[in-house]
Amino acid sequence: MMASVSAEISQDTILVGIGASPGIAIARSHLLNRARVAGIERRILPTEVDAEIATFQAAVDKAKTHLHEVKEQAADQHAEHLYIIDTHLLILEDQLLINATIDLIRTELLNAEGALSRTLRRLRQVFDSISDEYLRERRSDIDSVGDRLMRNLLGEVRENLATLTGQAIIVAHDLSPADTMQLDRGKVVGFVTDVGGRTSHTAILARSLMIPAVVGLENITTQVMSAEPMIIDGTAGTVILNPSPDTFREYLARKQRYEYLEKELLAYQVLPAETEDGHRIALRGNVELPDDIAAARAQGVEGIGLYRTEFLFMAASVPPSEEEQYLAYRAAAEAMAPHPVTIRTLDVGGDKFVPELNLLDEANPVMGLRAVRFSLKEGHLFRTQLRAILRAAVHGNVRVMFPMISGVAEIRACRHLLEKVRLELTGEGIPVGPLSIGIMVETPAAVLIADVMAREVDFFSVGTNDLIQYCLAIDRGNEHVAYLYEPLHPAVLRALQRVCAAARDAGIEISICGEMAGEQLYSLVLIGLGFSELSMNPASISRVKRLMRRSTLAEARELVGRLLELPTGAEVVQALEAEMKRRFPQIFETSHF
Ligand code: PEP
Ligand code: MG
């Protein structure tokens, strides 16, 4: 049994952070000094400028050499993640970082550390103002590279994680992706950090290495020292300091069960997605950037059910050209063929802000000029995107999907433009491929006239993230009303039932691509409602498939029938949780909801 070496921490102290990588780890802590180092500003003489720039350049070169070494070492184990190191190498070439620092040395007569500090501060401010979580998290890449440069300038040696002697949970202010790649899987059984979010590159790597991790704990580095016993639950996002013998035993048992279930999950990657009675349901992936495609394939997705193309626009400082878009869509189509790739046209506005598209300053952007409304108004952007999609369709099974449709007139306007663009391309002698045409059903209007809409398109995909928001009149980003955001509200269930019925009657495909699709609590409900396709975060595919393969369609339908009778969302949740716990006690015993 482990004994605590810390007198101040009371037994079973629970800290709550963000679960960045699931699983349970039990070990002693190893505190790693990764606090950000500050560069002290100092004025230099004009005669010192050249020497200071040379010092800075040497720090940059050293950082590059180190990253190349990490890349070489990691080439076998982490081939699919080497792009992260490439991203850091690119940052080391970036004018906004390197040239800006050199300019400050020269024009402001600042020492290299001071100039670097100022440049980093400015860059961080720019990143902090971005509202999109994924892009904002890219700030951690700048931090990581900046910190490496600063340590090189100050001549500090970073403790190398490859030299750990026993099993440990790493406790650090932050870990860089390079640190994470160098973790020795035999020794590092988990990690916890003060900063970071679920979509930081370090968190992404932890998930792919299958190392449990909890991030965003704010000040864990000030609460523990090295060699203290601790437990982390990366699924729940909790850390237990100084565990009591009972807690220790309980978590050891949970860990064993979790690991057994995880091993079992691997087998599901290659099994067909069908119910126990042989009813096939397509499980597809939601992707945001070209890099996501390979990871989605590795999870066994049957095509892409939602390609959020606005991320291509957010990731660049100018809108991507027709050629750039064509290449991105074509690569996806080729990688997934013969399975479909569903390309959703630009969905900006609302909470997705792309500064260079000059969106209007609206009082109520979520109900404003967003998604397809914006595309139809900004015809030139829309045409460029449609041209790229039609060209990419030559290379695979491509579907186009229009977001936030609220009436038939919008579908017709989109189809009209699509036809015009197709003729244009043909006239120019450029090959175009066949396209299935679908819409996102995410407004109450689309639900209410789903039967009419179904005659106009080849498929529906329900965007529950927005549909719940509009159906219940709950801003999905407003924490004050978050308690009312109920995916199982009877109104939402009935809306889903209605859309599925309309699709079935019209004989068109019916998909769901909101976050609900990837949450295993809802899997049987969605199958019972009649969805023929679920599109989700690729990492959720095996979990959903496991539940699906252990249930029959009739059971799922019977469950939905019962839930539809209940008057409140709370009662629906209660009944569903009870049913899932009864049928799958191991899977639903802890925080898997
Ligand atoms: C949705 O609204 O459910 C959806 C999938 O689209 P997004 O989250 O990109 O708005
Ligand atoms: Mg949406």
PDB file of N, CA and C and ligand atoms in Angstrom, residues 286 306 308 310-311 344 347 351-352 370 440 442 462-467 476 513-515, ligand 1:
ATOM      1  N   ASN A 286     -16.865  12.930 -38.182  1.00  0.00           N
ATOM      2  CA  ASN A 286     -16.920  14.383 -38.346  1.00  0.00           C
ATOM      3  C   ASN A 286     -15.474  14.866 -38.396  1.00  0.00           C
ATOM      4  N   LEU A 306     -19.622  14.591 -41.928  1.00  0.00           N
ATOM      5  CA  LEU A 306     -19.624  16.052 -41.784  1.00  0.00           C
ATOM      6  C   LEU A 306     -18.195  16.568 -41.904  1.00  0.00           C
ATOM      7  N   ARG A 308     -16.469  19.931 -41.735  1.00  0.00           N
ATOM      8  CA  ARG A 308     -16.776  21.326 -41.382  1.00  0.00           C
ATOM      9  C   ARG A 308     -15.793  22.245 -42.113  1.00  0.00           C
ATOM     10  N   GLU A 310     -15.587  25.279 -42.773  1.00  0.00           N
ATOM     11  CA  GLU A 310     -15.228  26.619 -42.286  1.00  0.00           C
ATOM     12  C   GLU A 310     -13.869  26.632 -41.606  1.00  0.00           C
ATOM     13  N   PHE A 311     -13.421  25.443 -41.141  1.00  0.00           N
ATOM     14  CA  PHE A 311     -12.123  25.401 -40.479  1.00  0.00           C
ATOM     15  C   PHE A 311     -10.978  25.646 -41.461  1.00  0.00           C
ATOM     16  N   ARG A 344     -19.769  19.891 -46.045  1.00  0.00           N
ATOM     17  CA  ARG A 344     -20.734  20.927 -45.679  1.00  0.00           C
ATOM     18  C   ARG A 344     -20.177  22.265 -46.138  1.00  0.00           C
ATOM     19  N   ASP A 347     -19.965  27.280 -43.038  1.00  0.00           N
ATOM     20  CA  ASP A 347     -20.939  27.547 -41.968  1.00  0.00           C
ATOM     21  C   ASP A 347     -20.331  28.557 -41.004  1.00  0.00           C
ATOM     22  N   ASP A 351     -21.396  31.381 -33.617  1.00  0.00           N
ATOM     23  CA  ASP A 351     -20.196  31.357 -32.777  1.00  0.00           C
ATOM     24  C   ASP A 351     -18.932  31.089 -33.585  1.00  0.00           C
ATOM     25  N   LYS A 352     -19.053  30.941 -34.902  1.00  0.00           N
ATOM     26  CA  LYS A 352     -17.849  30.666 -35.707  1.00  0.00           C
ATOM     27  C   LYS A 352     -17.439  31.926 -36.444  1.00  0.00           C
ATOM     28  N   ARG A 370     -25.849  33.963 -41.093  1.00  0.00           N
ATOM     29  CA  ARG A 370     -24.878  32.891 -40.912  1.00  0.00           C
ATOM     30  C   ARG A 370     -25.133  31.741 -41.881  1.00  0.00           C
ATOM     31  N   MET A 440     -28.569  20.204 -43.835  1.00  0.00           N
ATOM     32  CA  MET A 440     -28.561  20.039 -42.390  1.00  0.00           C
ATOM     33  C   MET A 440     -29.958  20.407 -41.911  1.00  0.00           C
ATOM     34  N   GLU A 442     -31.474  21.706 -38.894  1.00  0.00           N
ATOM     35  CA  GLU A 442     -31.070  22.249 -37.592  1.00  0.00           C
ATOM     36  C   GLU A 442     -31.894  23.468 -37.187  1.00  0.00           C
ATOM     37  N   VAL A 462     -29.166  15.663 -39.424  1.00  0.00           N
ATOM     38  CA  VAL A 462     -29.691  16.507 -38.344  1.00  0.00           C
ATOM     39  C   VAL A 462     -28.539  17.042 -37.495  1.00  0.00           C
ATOM     40  N   GLY A 463     -28.475  18.359 -37.389  1.00  0.00           N
ATOM     41  CA  GLY A 463     -27.448  19.016 -36.569  1.00  0.00           C
ATOM     42  C   GLY A 463     -28.063  19.329 -35.219  1.00  0.00           C
ATOM     43  N   THR A 464     -27.946  18.370 -34.307  1.00  0.00           N
ATOM     44  CA  THR A 464     -28.642  18.566 -33.027  1.00  0.00           C
ATOM     45  C   THR A 464     -28.024  19.685 -32.187  1.00  0.00           C
ATOM     46  N   ASN A 465     -26.730  19.979 -32.412  1.00  0.00           N
ATOM     47  CA  ASN A 465     -26.126  21.052 -31.600  1.00  0.00           C
ATOM     48  C   ASN A 465     -26.946  22.326 -31.768  1.00  0.00           C
ATOM     49  N   ASP A 466     -27.253  22.639 -33.022  1.00  0.00           N
ATOM     50  CA  ASP A 466     -28.046  23.838 -33.279  1.00  0.00           C
ATOM     51  C   ASP A 466     -29.536  23.589 -33.101  1.00  0.00           C
ATOM     52  N   LEU A 467     -29.990  22.407 -33.514  1.00  0.00           N
ATOM     53  CA  LEU A 467     -31.434  22.157 -33.430  1.00  0.00           C
ATOM     54  C   LEU A 467     -31.930  22.282 -31.983  1.00  0.00           C
ATOM     55  N   ARG A 476     -26.539  27.948 -27.119  1.00  0.00           N
ATOM     56  CA  ARG A 476     -25.692  26.803 -26.754  1.00  0.00           C
ATOM     57  C   ARG A 476     -24.393  27.220 -26.064  1.00  0.00           C
ATOM     58  N   CYS A 513     -25.493  14.356 -37.200  1.00  0.00           N
ATOM     59  CA  CYS A 513     -24.062  14.659 -37.072  1.00  0.00           C
ATOM     60  C   CYS A 513     -23.770  15.603 -35.914  1.00  0.00           C
ATOM     61  N   GLY A 514     -24.767  15.901 -35.067  1.00  0.00           N
ATOM     62  CA  GLY A 514     -24.488  16.707 -33.868  1.00  0.00           C
ATOM     63  C   GLY A 514     -23.753  15.850 -32.844  1.00  0.00           C
ATOM     64  N   GLU A 515     -23.289  16.471 -31.771  1.00  0.00           N
ATOM     65  CA  GLU A 515     -22.495  15.760 -30.760  1.00  0.00           C
ATOM     66  C   GLU A 515     -23.229  14.549 -30.169  1.00  0.00           C
TER      67      GLU A 515
HETATM   68  C1  PEP B   1     -24.857  20.910 -35.387  1.00  0.00           C
HETATM   69  O1  PEP B   1     -25.350  22.029 -35.316  1.00  0.00           O
HETATM   70  O2  PEP B   1     -25.296  19.921 -34.764  1.00  0.00           O
HETATM   71  C2  PEP B   1     -23.689  20.661 -36.235  1.00  0.00           C
HETATM   72  C3  PEP B   1     -23.234  19.443 -36.455  1.00  0.00           C
HETATM   73  O3  PEP B   1     -23.055  21.731 -36.752  1.00  0.00           O
HETATM   74  P1  PEP B   1     -22.082  22.713 -35.947  1.00  0.00           P
HETATM   75  O4  PEP B   1     -21.809  22.110 -34.596  1.00  0.00           O
HETATM   76  O5  PEP B   1     -20.853  22.821 -36.784  1.00  0.00           O
HETATM   77  O6  PEP B   1     -22.883  23.975 -35.885  1.00  0.00           O
END
